[in-house]
Coordinates of C-alpha atoms and ligand atoms in Angstrom, one line a residue:
M1 CA 35.5 36.7 141.4
A2 CA 31.8 36.4 141.9
T3 CA 30.1 33.7 140.0
V4 CA 27.8 35.2 137.4
E5 CA 25.2 33.0 135.8
S6 CA 22.9 34.3 133.3
D7 CA 21.4 33.3 129.9
W8 CA 24.9 33.4 128.4
T9 CA 24.2 30.5 126.0
L10 CA 21.3 32.3 124.2
G11 CA 21.8 32.9 120.6
V12 CA 25.5 31.7 120.8
D13 CA 26.8 29.3 118.1
A14 CA 27.6 26.1 120.1
E15 CA 28.5 24.1 116.9
R16 CA 32.0 25.8 116.2
P17 CA 34.8 26.2 118.9
T18 CA 35.9 29.8 119.6
L19 CA 39.3 30.8 121.0
A20 CA 37.5 32.7 124.0
R21 CA 35.7 29.6 125.0
V22 CA 38.7 27.1 124.5
Y23 CA 40.9 29.5 126.5
D24 CA 38.2 29.8 129.2
Y25 CA 38.1 25.9 129.5
L26 CA 41.9 25.8 129.8
L27 CA 41.9 28.3 132.5
G28 CA 39.2 26.2 134.5
G29 CA 36.2 28.4 133.5
T30 CA 32.7 27.0 132.7
H31 CA 31.6 29.3 129.8
N32 CA 32.2 26.8 127.0
F33 CA 30.7 24.1 125.1
G34 CA 31.5 20.5 124.2
V35 CA 33.0 21.6 120.9
D36 CA 35.4 24.0 122.8
R37 CA 36.4 21.2 125.3
D38 CA 37.0 18.7 122.4
L39 CA 39.5 21.3 120.8
A40 CA 41.0 21.9 124.2
H41 CA 41.5 18.2 124.8
G42 CA 43.2 18.1 121.3
L43 CA 45.6 20.7 122.5
L44 CA 46.3 19.0 125.8
K45 CA 47.1 15.8 123.9
V46 CA 50.0 17.4 122.1
E47 CA 50.7 19.8 124.8
P48 CA 50.0 18.5 128.2
Q49 CA 51.1 21.7 129.7
A50 CA 48.5 23.8 127.7
R51 CA 46.7 24.7 130.9
S52 CA 49.8 26.1 132.6
V53 CA 50.6 28.0 129.4
A54 CA 47.2 29.8 129.6
A55 CA 47.9 30.4 133.3
A56 CA 51.4 31.7 132.6
N57 CA 50.0 34.1 130.1
R58 CA 47.5 35.6 132.8
A59 CA 50.5 35.8 135.1
F60 CA 52.4 37.9 132.5
L61 CA 49.3 40.1 132.1
R62 CA 49.2 40.6 135.9
R63 CA 53.0 41.5 136.1
A64 CA 52.7 43.8 133.1
I65 CA 49.7 45.8 134.5
R66 CA 51.5 46.2 137.8
R67 CA 54.6 47.6 135.8
L68 CA 52.4 50.0 133.7
S69 CA 50.6 51.2 137.1
A70 CA 54.1 51.7 138.5
Q71 CA 54.9 53.9 135.5
G72 CA 51.8 56.0 136.3
I73 CA 49.4 54.4 133.7
R74 CA 45.8 54.7 135.1
Q75 CA 43.7 53.6 131.9
F76 CA 43.8 50.6 129.8
L77 CA 42.4 49.3 126.5
D78 CA 42.3 45.5 126.6
L79 CA 41.7 44.2 123.0
G80 CA 40.6 40.6 122.7
S81 CA 40.1 40.6 126.5
G82 CA 38.4 37.1 126.6
I83 CA 35.9 35.7 129.0
P84 CA 36.6 37.2 132.6
T85 CA 38.6 35.0 134.8
Q86 CA 40.7 35.5 138.1
G87 CA 42.7 38.7 138.0
N88 CA 41.0 40.9 135.5
V89 CA 42.6 44.0 134.3
H90 CA 40.4 46.4 136.2
Q91 CA 41.0 44.4 139.4
I92 CA 44.7 44.4 139.0
A93 CA 44.9 48.2 138.0
R94 CA 42.8 49.1 141.0
E95 CA 45.5 47.6 143.5
A96 CA 47.4 50.9 142.4
D97 CA 44.5 53.2 142.0
E98 CA 40.9 52.6 142.6
D99 CA 39.9 55.0 139.9
A100 CA 41.6 53.1 137.2
R101 CA 39.8 53.0 133.9
V102 CA 39.4 50.0 131.6
V103 CA 37.7 49.4 128.3
Y104 CA 37.5 45.7 127.4
V105 CA 36.9 44.8 123.7
D106 CA 36.1 41.5 122.3
I107 CA 34.5 40.0 119.3
D108 CA 33.1 36.9 121.0
P109 CA 29.5 37.3 122.4
V110 CA 30.1 35.0 125.4
A111 CA 33.1 37.0 126.5
V112 CA 31.2 40.2 126.2
A113 CA 28.1 38.9 128.0
H114 CA 30.0 37.5 130.8
S115 CA 32.2 40.7 131.1
R116 CA 29.1 42.9 131.1
A117 CA 27.6 40.7 133.9
I118 CA 30.8 41.1 136.0
L119 CA 31.2 44.7 135.5
G120 CA 27.5 45.7 136.2
D121 CA 27.2 49.4 136.4
D122 CA 31.0 50.2 137.1
P123 CA 31.4 53.8 136.2
N124 CA 34.9 53.2 135.2
A125 CA 35.0 49.9 133.4
I126 CA 33.1 48.9 130.3
V127 CA 33.0 46.2 127.7
I128 CA 32.1 46.6 124.0
Q129 CA 31.7 43.9 121.3
A130 CA 33.9 44.9 118.3
D131 CA 36.4 43.6 115.9
M132 CA 39.7 45.0 116.8
R133 CA 40.6 44.7 113.0
R134 CA 38.6 48.1 112.9
P135 CA 40.4 50.0 115.6
G136 CA 39.2 53.5 114.2
E137 CA 35.5 52.5 115.2
I138 CA 36.6 51.3 118.6
L139 CA 38.5 54.5 119.4
A140 CA 35.5 56.6 118.0
D141 CA 32.9 54.7 120.0
P142 CA 31.2 57.3 122.5
A143 CA 31.3 55.0 125.5
V144 CA 35.0 54.3 124.8
R145 CA 35.6 58.1 124.7
K146 CA 33.8 58.7 127.8
T147 CA 35.9 56.1 129.7
L148 CA 39.3 56.7 128.3
D149 CA 41.1 60.1 128.0
L150 CA 43.2 59.7 124.9
S151 CA 45.2 62.8 125.8
E152 CA 46.6 60.9 128.8
P153 CA 48.6 57.7 128.6
V154 CA 46.9 54.4 128.0
G155 CA 47.9 50.9 128.4
V156 CA 47.2 49.2 125.1
L157 CA 46.9 45.4 125.9
L158 CA 47.1 42.8 123.2
L159 CA 47.4 39.6 125.0
A160 CA 47.3 36.2 123.2
V161 CA 45.1 37.9 120.5
L162 CA 47.4 39.1 117.6
H163 CA 48.0 35.5 116.4
A164 CA 44.3 35.6 115.5
I165 CA 45.0 38.3 113.1
P166 CA 46.5 37.0 109.7
E167 CA 48.9 39.0 107.5
D168 CA 46.0 39.8 105.1
D169 CA 44.5 41.8 108.0
D170 CA 47.5 43.8 108.4
P171 CA 48.3 43.2 112.0
Y172 CA 51.2 45.5 112.0
G173 CA 49.3 48.4 110.6
L174 CA 46.6 47.7 113.3
V175 CA 49.1 47.9 116.2
H176 CA 51.0 51.0 114.7
G177 CA 47.8 52.8 114.2
L178 CA 46.8 52.2 117.8
R179 CA 50.4 53.5 118.8
D180 CA 49.9 56.6 116.7
A181 CA 46.4 57.3 118.3
V182 CA 47.5 57.1 121.9
A183 CA 49.3 59.8 123.9
P184 CA 53.1 59.8 124.7
G185 CA 53.9 57.7 127.7
S186 CA 51.3 55.1 126.6
A187 CA 52.4 51.4 126.5
V188 CA 52.0 48.5 124.2
V189 CA 51.8 45.2 125.7
V190 CA 51.9 42.0 123.5
S191 CA 51.9 38.2 124.1
H192 CA 51.8 36.0 121.0
L193 CA 52.0 32.4 119.9
T194 CA 55.5 31.9 118.4
N195 CA 57.1 29.5 115.9
E196 CA 60.3 29.7 117.9
D197 CA 59.0 27.1 120.4
P198 CA 61.8 24.6 120.3
Y199 CA 59.4 21.7 120.9
G200 CA 57.4 22.5 117.8
T201 CA 54.0 22.1 119.4
F202 CA 53.0 25.5 117.9
E203 CA 52.1 23.6 114.7
A204 CA 49.6 21.6 116.4
F205 CA 48.2 24.8 118.0
E206 CA 47.8 26.4 114.5
Q207 CA 46.2 23.3 113.0
L208 CA 43.8 22.7 115.8
S209 CA 42.8 26.4 115.9
A210 CA 41.8 26.2 112.4
R211 CA 38.7 24.3 113.5
S212 CA 37.7 27.3 115.6
T213 CA 36.1 30.6 114.3
T214 CA 39.8 32.1 114.3
A215 CA 42.8 30.3 113.0
A216 CA 45.9 31.2 114.9
V217 CA 49.2 32.0 113.3
A218 CA 52.5 31.5 115.2
R219 CA 55.2 34.3 114.5
S220 CA 58.8 34.6 115.0
R221 CA 60.7 36.8 117.5
T222 CA 61.5 39.3 114.8
E223 CA 58.1 39.5 113.5
I224 CA 56.7 39.9 117.1
S225 CA 59.2 42.6 117.7
R226 CA 57.8 44.6 114.8
F227 CA 54.7 45.3 116.8
F228 CA 56.8 47.6 119.0
E229 CA 58.2 49.7 116.3
G230 CA 58.2 53.4 117.2
C231 CA 58.1 52.6 120.9
D232 CA 60.9 52.1 123.4
L233 CA 61.0 48.4 124.2
S234 CA 61.4 47.9 127.9
E235 CA 63.9 45.3 129.5
P236 CA 64.2 42.4 128.9
G237 CA 62.9 42.8 125.5
V238 CA 60.9 40.3 123.6
V239 CA 61.2 37.0 125.6
F240 CA 59.2 34.0 126.6
I241 CA 56.4 34.8 129.1
H242 CA 58.2 33.2 132.1
E243 CA 61.3 35.2 131.4
W244 CA 59.6 38.6 131.7
H245 CA 60.2 39.9 135.2
P246 CA 59.3 36.7 136.9
D247 CA 57.7 37.0 140.2
P248 CA 58.4 34.4 142.8
Q249 CA 54.8 34.4 144.0
D250 CA 53.6 33.3 140.6
D251 CA 53.2 29.5 140.1
P252 CA 56.3 28.0 138.7
V253 CA 56.0 27.5 134.9
D254 CA 57.8 24.9 132.9
Q255 CA 59.7 25.1 129.7
H256 CA 56.6 24.9 127.7
S257 CA 55.7 28.4 128.2
T258 CA 58.2 28.7 125.2
L259 CA 55.0 28.7 123.1
I260 CA 54.4 32.4 123.9
L261 CA 56.7 35.3 123.6
C262 CA 55.8 38.8 124.9
G263 CA 57.0 42.3 125.5
V264 CA 56.2 45.7 126.8
A265 CA 57.1 49.0 125.1
F266 CA 56.4 52.7 125.8
K267 CA 55.6 55.4 123.4
P268 CA 58.2 58.1 123.6
Ligands
LIG1 C1 43.2 33.5 123.9 S1 41.9 34.7 124.3 C2 43.1 35.9 125.2 C3 42.2 36.5 126.4 C4 43.0 37.6 127.1 N1 43.6 38.6 126.2 C5 44.3 36.9 127.9 O1 45.4 37.0 127.3 O2 44.0 36.3 128.8 C6 41.9 35.6 122.8 C7 40.6 36.5 122.6 O3 40.7 37.4 121.6 C8 39.4 37.5 120.9 N2 39.5 37.9 119.5 C9 40.1 37.1 118.5 N3 39.9 37.9 117.4 C10 39.4 39.1 117.8 C11 39.1 40.3 117.0 N4 39.3 40.4 115.7 N5 38.6 41.3 117.6 C12 38.4 41.3 119.0 N6 38.7 40.2 119.7 C13 39.1 39.1 119.1 C14 38.8 36.2 121.2 O4 37.4 36.3 121.0 C15 39.3 35.7 122.6 O5 38.4 36.1 123.6

């Protein structure tokens, strides 16, 4: 990944941590402020493996994209895409097809600015700043319509983001609406903080995240499974991220990746 430095700090609120920047710091990125690093160190105090949990989530993303590509999916809608890091969706998808198309969506201005700098004038990959709680606006966006052909299957990616959507914002209606809007053969990919973590560290994640612009809410396996309603959940179902088609080439992850459950389902 080329290093892109620009005026990414201009106009950005550096007083309140954001999930995008905390996650960036855990992944070894440099697009974060002192407040983000303080929160990340709070997480690392209760969960010394927080960095490898973040890395394991990225490894799941990589494996999932490769699986979708193998199923013939050539376009992706990445909601809550985050600050670009190693192995972004367009780079992985283009291992299978150099013309793969990607729309990145994030609410965080730093994530969007840095994505824009990375993508440049790529004709097949764009980023938009939007709130995924308003999916209708995203799908109606002319730039999105130009990049994605909604009559063809789309990989809808919701990684480590639905826990930022509280019940009041109807996360299930949001995901089911997206499912209804995409063509048969499309996929829904989810990874999500879970309260089934046997070590109980999810509570500290919830509490610390409340200091950021988006509080995280951990959910149970049953609740996370609801996101896949109306789709065919592929094997091995809703499992911890290190259990989903592990790849021997990935860094070994320890039991602490039990903080995140994931799954992949296809729209019939
Ligand atoms: C923990 S990061 C995950 C990044 C990436 N999906 C991954 O798994 O590597 C969560 C991202 O979701 C974004 N996000 C949170 N709430 C959002 C919303 N309502 N609309 C769009 N993006 C949102 C945050 O800004 C952040 O970049």
